[in-house]
Tab-separated table of C-alpha atoms in Angstrom:
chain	number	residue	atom	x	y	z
A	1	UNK	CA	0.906	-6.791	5.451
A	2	UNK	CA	-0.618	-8.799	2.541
A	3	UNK	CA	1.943	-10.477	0.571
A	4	UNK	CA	1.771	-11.869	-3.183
A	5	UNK	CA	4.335	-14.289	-4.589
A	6	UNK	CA	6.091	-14.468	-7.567
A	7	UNK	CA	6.961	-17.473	-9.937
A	8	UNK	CA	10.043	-18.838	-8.004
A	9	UNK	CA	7.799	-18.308	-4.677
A	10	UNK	CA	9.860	-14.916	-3.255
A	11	UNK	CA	6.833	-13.056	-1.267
A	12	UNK	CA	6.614	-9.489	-2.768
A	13	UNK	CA	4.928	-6.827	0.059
A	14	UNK	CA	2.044	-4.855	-1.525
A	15	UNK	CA	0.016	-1.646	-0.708
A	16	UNK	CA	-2.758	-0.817	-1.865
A	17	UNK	CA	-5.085	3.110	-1.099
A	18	UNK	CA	-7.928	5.228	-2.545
A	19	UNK	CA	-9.882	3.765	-4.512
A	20	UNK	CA	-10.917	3.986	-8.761
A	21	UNK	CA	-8.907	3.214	-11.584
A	22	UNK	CA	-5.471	1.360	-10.993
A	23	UNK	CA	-2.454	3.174	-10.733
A	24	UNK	CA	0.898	1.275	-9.884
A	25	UNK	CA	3.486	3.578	-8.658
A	26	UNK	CA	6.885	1.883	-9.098
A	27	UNK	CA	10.067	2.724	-6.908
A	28	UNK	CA	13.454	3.406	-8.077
A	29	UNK	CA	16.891	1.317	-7.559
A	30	UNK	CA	17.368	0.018	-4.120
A	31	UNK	CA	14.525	1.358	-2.860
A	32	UNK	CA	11.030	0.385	-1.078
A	33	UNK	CA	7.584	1.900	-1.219
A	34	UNK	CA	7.724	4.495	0.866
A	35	UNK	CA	9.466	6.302	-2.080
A	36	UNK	CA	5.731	7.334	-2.644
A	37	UNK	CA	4.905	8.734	0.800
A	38	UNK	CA	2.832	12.039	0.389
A	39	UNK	CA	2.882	11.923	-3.250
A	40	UNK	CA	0.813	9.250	-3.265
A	41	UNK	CA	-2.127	11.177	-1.978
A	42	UNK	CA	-2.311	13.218	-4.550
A	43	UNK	CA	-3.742	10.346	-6.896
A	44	UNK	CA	-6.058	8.143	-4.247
A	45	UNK	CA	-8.994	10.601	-4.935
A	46	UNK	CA	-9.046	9.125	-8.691
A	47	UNK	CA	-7.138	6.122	-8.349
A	48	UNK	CA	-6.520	3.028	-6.377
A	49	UNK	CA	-2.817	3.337	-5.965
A	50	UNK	CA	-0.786	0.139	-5.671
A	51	UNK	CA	2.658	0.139	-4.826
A	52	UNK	CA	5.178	-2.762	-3.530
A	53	UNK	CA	8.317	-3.299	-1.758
A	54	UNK	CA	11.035	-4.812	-4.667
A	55	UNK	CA	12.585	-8.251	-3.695
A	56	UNK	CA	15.297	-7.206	-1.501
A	57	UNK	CA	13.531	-4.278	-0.396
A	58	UNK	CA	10.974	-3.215	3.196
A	59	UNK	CA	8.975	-6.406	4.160
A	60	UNK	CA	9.335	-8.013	0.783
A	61	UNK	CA	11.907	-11.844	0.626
A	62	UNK	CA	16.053	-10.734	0.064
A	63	UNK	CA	17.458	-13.762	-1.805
A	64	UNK	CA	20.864	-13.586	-2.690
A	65	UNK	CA	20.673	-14.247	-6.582
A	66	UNK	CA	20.711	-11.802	-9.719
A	67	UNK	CA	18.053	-9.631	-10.172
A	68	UNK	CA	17.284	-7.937	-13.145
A	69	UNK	CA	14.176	-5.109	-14.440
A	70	UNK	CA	12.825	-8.025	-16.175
A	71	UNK	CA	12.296	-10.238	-13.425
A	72	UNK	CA	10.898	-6.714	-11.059
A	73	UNK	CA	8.504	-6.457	-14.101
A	74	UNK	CA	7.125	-9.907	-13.351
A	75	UNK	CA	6.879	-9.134	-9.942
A	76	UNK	CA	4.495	-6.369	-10.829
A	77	UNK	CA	2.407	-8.771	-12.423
A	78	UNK	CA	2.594	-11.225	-9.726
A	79	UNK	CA	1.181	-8.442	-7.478
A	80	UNK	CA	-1.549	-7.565	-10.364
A	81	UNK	CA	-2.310	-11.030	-10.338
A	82	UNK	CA	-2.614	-11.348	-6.762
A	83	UNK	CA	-4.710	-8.473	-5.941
A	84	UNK	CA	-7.400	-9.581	-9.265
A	85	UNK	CA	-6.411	-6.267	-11.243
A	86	UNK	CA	-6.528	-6.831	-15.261
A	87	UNK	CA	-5.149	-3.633	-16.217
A	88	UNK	CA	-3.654	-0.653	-14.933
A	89	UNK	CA	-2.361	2.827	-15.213
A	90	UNK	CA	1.674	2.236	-14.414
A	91	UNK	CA	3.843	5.591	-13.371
A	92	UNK	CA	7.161	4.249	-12.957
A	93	UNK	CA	10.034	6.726	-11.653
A	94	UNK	CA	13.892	5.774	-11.951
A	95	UNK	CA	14.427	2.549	-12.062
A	96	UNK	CA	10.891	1.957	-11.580
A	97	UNK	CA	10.565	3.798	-15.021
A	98	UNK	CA	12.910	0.968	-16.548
A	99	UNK	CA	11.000	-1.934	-14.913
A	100	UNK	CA	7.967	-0.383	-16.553
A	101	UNK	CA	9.370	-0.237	-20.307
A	102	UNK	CA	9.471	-3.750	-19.704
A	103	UNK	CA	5.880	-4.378	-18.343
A	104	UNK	CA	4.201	-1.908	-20.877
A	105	UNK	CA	6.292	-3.745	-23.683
A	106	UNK	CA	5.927	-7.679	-22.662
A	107	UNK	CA	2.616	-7.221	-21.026
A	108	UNK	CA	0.942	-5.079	-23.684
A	109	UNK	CA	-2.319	-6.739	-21.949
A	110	UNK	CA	-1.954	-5.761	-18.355
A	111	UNK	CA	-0.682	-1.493	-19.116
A	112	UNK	CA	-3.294	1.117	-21.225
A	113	UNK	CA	-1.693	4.256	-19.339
A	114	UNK	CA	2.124	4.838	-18.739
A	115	UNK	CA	4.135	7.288	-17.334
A	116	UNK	CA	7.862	7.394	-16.959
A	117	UNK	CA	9.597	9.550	-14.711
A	118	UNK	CA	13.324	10.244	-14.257
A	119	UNK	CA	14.473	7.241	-16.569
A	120	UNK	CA	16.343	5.754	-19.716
A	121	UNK	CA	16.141	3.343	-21.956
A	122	UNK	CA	19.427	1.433	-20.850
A	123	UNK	CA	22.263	0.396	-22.746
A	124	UNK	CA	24.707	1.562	-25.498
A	125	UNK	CA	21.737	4.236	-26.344
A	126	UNK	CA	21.138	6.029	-22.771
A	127	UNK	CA	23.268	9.065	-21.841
A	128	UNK	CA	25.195	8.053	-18.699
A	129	UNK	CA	25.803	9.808	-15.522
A	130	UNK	CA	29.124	11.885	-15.600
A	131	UNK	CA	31.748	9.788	-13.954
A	132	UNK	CA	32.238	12.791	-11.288
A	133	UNK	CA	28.944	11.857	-10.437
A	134	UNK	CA	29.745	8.026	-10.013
A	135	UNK	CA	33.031	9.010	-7.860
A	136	UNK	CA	30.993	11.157	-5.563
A	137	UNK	CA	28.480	8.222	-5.116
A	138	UNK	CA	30.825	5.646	-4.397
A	139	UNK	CA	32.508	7.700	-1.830
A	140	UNK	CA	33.857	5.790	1.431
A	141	UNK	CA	32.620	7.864	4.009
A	142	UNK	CA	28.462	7.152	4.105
A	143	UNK	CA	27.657	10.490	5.236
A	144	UNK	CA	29.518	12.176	1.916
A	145	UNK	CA	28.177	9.919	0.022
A	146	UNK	CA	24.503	10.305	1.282
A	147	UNK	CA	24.703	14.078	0.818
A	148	UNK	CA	25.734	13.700	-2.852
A	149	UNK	CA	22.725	11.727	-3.632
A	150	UNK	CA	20.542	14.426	-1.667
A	151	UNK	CA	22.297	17.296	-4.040
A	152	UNK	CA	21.643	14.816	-6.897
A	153	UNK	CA	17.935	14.343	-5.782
A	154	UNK	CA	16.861	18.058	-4.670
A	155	UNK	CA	17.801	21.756	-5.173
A	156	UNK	CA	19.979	22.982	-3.150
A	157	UNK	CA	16.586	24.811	-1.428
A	158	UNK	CA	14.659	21.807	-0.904
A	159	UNK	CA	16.692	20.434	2.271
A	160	UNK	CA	17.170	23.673	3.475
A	161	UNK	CA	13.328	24.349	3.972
A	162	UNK	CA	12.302	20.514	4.403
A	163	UNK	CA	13.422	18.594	7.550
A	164	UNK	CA	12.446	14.598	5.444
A	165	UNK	CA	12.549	12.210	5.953
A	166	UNK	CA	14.022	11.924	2.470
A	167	UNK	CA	12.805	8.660	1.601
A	168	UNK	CA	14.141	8.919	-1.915
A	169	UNK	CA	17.761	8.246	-0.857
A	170	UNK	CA	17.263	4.536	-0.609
A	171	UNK	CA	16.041	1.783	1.992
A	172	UNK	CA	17.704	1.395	4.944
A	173	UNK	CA	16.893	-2.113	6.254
A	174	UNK	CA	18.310	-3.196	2.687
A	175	UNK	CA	21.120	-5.614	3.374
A	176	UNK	CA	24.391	-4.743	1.620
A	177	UNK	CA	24.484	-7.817	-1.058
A	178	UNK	CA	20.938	-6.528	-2.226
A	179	UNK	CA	21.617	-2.948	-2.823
A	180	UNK	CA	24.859	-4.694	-5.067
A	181	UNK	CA	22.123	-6.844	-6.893
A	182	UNK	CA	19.854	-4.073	-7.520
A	183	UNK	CA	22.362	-1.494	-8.776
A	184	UNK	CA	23.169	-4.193	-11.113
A	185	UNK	CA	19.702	-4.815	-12.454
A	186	UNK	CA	19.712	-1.162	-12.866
A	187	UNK	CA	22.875	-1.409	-14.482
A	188	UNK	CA	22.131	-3.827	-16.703
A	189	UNK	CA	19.130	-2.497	-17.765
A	190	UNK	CA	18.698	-2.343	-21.539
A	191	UNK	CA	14.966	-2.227	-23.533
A	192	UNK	CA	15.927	-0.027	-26.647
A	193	UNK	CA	14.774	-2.365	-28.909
A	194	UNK	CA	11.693	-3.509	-27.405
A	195	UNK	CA	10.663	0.358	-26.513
A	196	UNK	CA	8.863	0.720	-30.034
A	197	UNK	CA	6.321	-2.211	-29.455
A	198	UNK	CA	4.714	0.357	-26.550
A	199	UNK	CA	1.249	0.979	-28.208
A	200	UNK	CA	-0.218	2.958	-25.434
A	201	UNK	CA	-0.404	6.571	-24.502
A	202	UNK	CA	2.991	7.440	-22.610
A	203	UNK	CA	3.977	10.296	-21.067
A	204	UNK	CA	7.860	11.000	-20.079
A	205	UNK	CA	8.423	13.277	-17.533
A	206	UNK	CA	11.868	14.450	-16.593
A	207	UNK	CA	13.346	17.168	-14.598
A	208	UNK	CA	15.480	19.819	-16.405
A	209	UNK	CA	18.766	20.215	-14.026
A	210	UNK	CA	18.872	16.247	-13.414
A	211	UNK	CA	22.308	14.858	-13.295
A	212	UNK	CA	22.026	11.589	-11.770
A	213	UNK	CA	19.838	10.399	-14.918
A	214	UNK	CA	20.347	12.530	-17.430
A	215	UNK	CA	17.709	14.902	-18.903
A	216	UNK	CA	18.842	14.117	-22.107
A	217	UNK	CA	17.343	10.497	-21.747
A	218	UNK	CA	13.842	11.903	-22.166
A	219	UNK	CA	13.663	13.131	-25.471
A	220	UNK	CA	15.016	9.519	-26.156
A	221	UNK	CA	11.820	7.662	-24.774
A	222	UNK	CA	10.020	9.733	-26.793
A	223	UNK	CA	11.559	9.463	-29.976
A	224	UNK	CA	11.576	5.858	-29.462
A	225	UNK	CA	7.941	5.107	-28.309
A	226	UNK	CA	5.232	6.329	-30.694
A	227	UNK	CA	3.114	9.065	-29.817
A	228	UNK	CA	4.744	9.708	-26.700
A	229	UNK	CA	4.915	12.745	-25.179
A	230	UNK	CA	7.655	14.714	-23.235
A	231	UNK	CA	6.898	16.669	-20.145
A	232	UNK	CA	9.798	18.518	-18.525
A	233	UNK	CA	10.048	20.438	-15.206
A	234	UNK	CA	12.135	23.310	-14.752
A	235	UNK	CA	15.125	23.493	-12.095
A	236	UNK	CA	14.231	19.832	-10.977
A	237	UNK	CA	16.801	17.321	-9.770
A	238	UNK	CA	15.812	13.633	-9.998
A	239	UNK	CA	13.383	12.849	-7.386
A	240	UNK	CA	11.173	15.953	-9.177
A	241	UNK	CA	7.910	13.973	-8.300
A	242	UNK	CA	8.591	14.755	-4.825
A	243	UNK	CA	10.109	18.480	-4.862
A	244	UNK	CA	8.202	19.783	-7.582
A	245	UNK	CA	5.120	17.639	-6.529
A	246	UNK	CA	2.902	20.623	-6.827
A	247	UNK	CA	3.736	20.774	-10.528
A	248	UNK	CA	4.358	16.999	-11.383
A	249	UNK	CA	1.266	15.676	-9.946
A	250	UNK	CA	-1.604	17.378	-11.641
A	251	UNK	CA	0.799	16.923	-15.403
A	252	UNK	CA	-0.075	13.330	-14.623
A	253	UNK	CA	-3.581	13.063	-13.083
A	254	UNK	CA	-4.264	15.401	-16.275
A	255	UNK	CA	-2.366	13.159	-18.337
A	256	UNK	CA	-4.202	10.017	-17.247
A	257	UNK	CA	-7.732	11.285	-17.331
A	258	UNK	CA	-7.086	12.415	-20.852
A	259	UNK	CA	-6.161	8.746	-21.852
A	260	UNK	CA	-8.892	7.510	-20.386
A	261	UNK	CA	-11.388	9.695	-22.050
């Protein structure tokens, strides 16, 4: 497992497949890279595909200290660094999408594609989950709670047809303290005002009947990063990349070629 390491020395797990232009596919909240299993295949024909396991996540260090989408961000970098890529094509999903808002924004330098999936800008300006949605999550009984987040993720078809693994419904080798710390980066997460300094072609992709992040978020991104563009998927819950893969996929492997044209 090759490791690279960020600025205060945490080793950050990276994987890399395929080969062509970069693409970094970025996780969501509390979760490792296997998020990407499958889908990732659909993009190694075109692309290298680099993904990484987020401090506190798979074989990646766990310290015990705030996190935040601005330090992930660097970590992407680090990785970047590590692995001699300039530039890359970023797709960033949930909180992955937030962590890239950050990269695209800071590192203006290192991103000429993006693509943000299931995501919000953070803050006062995001629409936030219902709290019926936050009750159901925080359940005490694991099992109720883990099949809340699976009717949050997929139709209620999806399970019923798929046996999983599911491995959108978070990393289980996380210790407890880290899924706290990453919730709160998530949380805390805020780039509204640094979302119009984005200069590249973006793409925001968003399922329709998403509840967990809001479908209303996307029309957000894209009113608040010129030129983007809004791509939405009918009937999808949030982890649409991997139920409606047939559909998502080729929007995106269309939408980078175009931008690379």
């Amino acid at each position: 497992m090759p490791f690279a390491k960020a600025s205060d020395g945490v080793r950050l797990a990276y994987q890399i497949a395929g080969a062509g232009e970069p693409l970094v596919l970025l996780a969501g909240q509390a979760n490792n890279h296997h998020w990407w299993d499958g889908i990732r295949d659909d993009f190694r024909a075109e692309h290298r595909t680099i993904t990484l396991d987020w401090r506190g996540t798979g074989d990646s260090d766990k310290p015990d200290e705030v996190y935040s989408t601005k330090e992930f961000a660097d970590d992407v970098v680090a990785v970047l660094d590590e692995i001699g890529v300039e530039r890359a094509a970023v797709y960033g999903t949930s909180m992955g999408g937030r962590v890239a808002q950050w990269l695209a924004a800071r590192q203006p330098d290192r991103v000429h594609t993006l693509v943000l999936g299931c995501t919000s800008p953070g803050g006062r300006h995001s629409i936030e989950r219902g709290p019926e949605i936050r009750r159901s999550l925080a359940q005490p009984d694991p099992s109720a709670a883990r099949q809340a987040l699976l009717e949050l993720m997929y139709s209620p078809a999806w399970p019923k047809t798929t046996s999983g693994p599911h491995n959108t419904l978070g990393d289980p080798t996380m210790p407890a303290y880290a899924k706290r710390r990453h919730l709160y980066a998530s949380n805390k997460h805020d780039a509204w005002d640094v979302l119009p300094d984005i200069r590249i072609p973006t793409l925001v992709v968003h399922g329709t009947e998403d509840r967990f992040n809001p479908t209303a978020n996307a029309p957000l991104l894209v009113e608040r990063i010129p030129g983007a563009r809004l791509h939405l998927i009918p009937g999808a819950r949030h982890a649409y990349f991997d139920e409606f893969r047939a559909l998502a996929s080729p929007v995106v492997l269309s939408f980078l070629d175009e931008a690379r044209s």
